Tab-separated table of C-alpha atoms in Angstrom:
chain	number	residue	atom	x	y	z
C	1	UNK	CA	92.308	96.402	106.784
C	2	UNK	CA	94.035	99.281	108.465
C	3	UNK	CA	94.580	102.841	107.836
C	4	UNK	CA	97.848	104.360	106.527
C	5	UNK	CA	100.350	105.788	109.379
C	6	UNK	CA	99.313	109.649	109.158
C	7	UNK	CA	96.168	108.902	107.131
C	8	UNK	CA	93.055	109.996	108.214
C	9	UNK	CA	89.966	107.798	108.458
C	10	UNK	CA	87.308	110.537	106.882
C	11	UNK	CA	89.312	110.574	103.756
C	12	UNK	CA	88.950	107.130	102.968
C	13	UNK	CA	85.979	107.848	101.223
C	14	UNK	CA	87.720	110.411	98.613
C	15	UNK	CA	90.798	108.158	98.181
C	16	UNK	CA	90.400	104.606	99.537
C	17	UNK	CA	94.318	103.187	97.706
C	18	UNK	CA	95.786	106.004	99.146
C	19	UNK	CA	94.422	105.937	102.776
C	20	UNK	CA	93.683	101.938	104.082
C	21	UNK	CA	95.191	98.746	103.240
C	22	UNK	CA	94.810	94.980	103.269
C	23	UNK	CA	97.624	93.430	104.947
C	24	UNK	CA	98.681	89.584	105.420
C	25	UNK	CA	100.672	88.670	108.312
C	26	UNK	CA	103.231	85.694	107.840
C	27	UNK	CA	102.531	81.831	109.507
C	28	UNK	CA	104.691	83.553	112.625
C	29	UNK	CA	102.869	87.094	112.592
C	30	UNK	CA	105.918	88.445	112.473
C	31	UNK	CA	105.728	90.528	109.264
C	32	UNK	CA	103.176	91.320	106.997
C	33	UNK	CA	102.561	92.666	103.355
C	34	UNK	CA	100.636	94.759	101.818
C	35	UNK	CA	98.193	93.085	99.151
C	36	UNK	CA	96.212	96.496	98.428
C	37	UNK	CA	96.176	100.054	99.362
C	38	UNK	CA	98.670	102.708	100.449
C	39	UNK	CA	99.584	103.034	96.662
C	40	UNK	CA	101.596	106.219	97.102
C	41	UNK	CA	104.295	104.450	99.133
C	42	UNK	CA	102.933	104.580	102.669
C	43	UNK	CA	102.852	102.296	105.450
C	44	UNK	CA	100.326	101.050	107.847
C	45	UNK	CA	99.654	102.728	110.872
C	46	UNK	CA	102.178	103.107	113.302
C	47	UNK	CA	99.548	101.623	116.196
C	48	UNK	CA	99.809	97.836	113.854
C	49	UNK	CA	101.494	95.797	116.684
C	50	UNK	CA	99.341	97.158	119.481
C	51	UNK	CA	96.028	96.359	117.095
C	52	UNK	CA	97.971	92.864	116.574
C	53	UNK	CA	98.097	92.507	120.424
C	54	UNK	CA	94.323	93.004	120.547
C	55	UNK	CA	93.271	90.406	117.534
C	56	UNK	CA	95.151	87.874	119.299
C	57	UNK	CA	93.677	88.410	122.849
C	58	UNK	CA	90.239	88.622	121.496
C	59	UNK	CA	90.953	85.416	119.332
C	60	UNK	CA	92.217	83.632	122.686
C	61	UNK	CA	89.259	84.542	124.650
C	62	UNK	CA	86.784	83.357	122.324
C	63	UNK	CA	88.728	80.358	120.682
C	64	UNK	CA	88.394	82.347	117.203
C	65	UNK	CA	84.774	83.086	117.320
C	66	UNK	CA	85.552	86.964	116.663
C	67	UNK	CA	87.718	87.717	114.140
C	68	UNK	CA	86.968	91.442	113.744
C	69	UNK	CA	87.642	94.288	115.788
C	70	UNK	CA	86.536	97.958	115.089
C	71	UNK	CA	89.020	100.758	116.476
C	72	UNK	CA	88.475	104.639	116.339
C	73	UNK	CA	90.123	107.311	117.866
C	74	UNK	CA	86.125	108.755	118.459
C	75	UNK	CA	86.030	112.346	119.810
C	76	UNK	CA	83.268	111.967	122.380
C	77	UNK	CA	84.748	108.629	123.792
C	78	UNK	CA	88.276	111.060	124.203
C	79	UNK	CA	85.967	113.629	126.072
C	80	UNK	CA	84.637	111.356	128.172
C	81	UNK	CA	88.155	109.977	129.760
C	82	UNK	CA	88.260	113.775	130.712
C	83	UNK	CA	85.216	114.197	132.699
C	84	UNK	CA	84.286	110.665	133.882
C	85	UNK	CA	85.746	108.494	136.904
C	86	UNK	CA	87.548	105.808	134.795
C	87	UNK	CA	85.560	102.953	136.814
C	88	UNK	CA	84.397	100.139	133.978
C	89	UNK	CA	80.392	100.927	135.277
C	90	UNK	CA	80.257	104.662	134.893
C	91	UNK	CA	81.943	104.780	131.448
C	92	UNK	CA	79.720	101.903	130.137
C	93	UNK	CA	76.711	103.313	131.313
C	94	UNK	CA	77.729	106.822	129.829
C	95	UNK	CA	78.514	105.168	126.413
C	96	UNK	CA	74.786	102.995	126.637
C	97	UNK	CA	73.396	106.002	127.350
C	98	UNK	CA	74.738	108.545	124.519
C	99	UNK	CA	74.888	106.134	121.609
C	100	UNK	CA	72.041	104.509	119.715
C	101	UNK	CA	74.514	101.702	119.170
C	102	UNK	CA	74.808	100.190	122.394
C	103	UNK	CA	72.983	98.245	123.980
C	104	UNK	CA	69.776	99.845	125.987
C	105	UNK	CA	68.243	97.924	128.784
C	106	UNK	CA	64.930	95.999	128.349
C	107	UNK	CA	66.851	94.929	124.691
């Protein structure tokens, strides 16, 4: 499932066909087709081979065990490659720290 190229995620909810899709990618991965959504004529996002790229290096590193990734364009996490030192520790600790989400220590 993927959101339409100049679709936005929050209206999803008021127009699901119109916004997201299903898609199924061909033996190769080479092309894909749409088997619901985008019912006015649009396409999938224009980020599709780069979220392609990820699904297959997650699927490689875990021999298939995790077949879902979640991907948002989150306005805090944007803020926060503003104002923090792009170092792996600080960033993870910042996210732990601000969402209830993540994982807190003593968990």
């Amino acid at each position: 499932m993927v959101t339409g190229s100049g679709k936005y995620f929050r209206n999803v909810i008021l127009d699901p066909e119109d916004s997201i899709c299903i898609i199924e990618l061909d033996e190769k991965g080479e092309n894909y087709r749409i088997c619901w959504g985008l019912v006015n004529g649009g396409r999938p996002t224009s980020e599709l081979p780069s979220h392609l790229m990820n699904h297959e290096v997650k699927k490689l590193a875990t021999n298939g065990a995790h077949r879902v990734i979640y991907y948002a364009h989150t306005t805090n996490v944007i803020a926060l490659t503003f104002v923090l030192p792009l170092k792996d520790e600080v960033f993870t600790r910042e996210l732990w720290e601000m969402a209830t989400e993540f994982p807190r220590s003593g968990s």
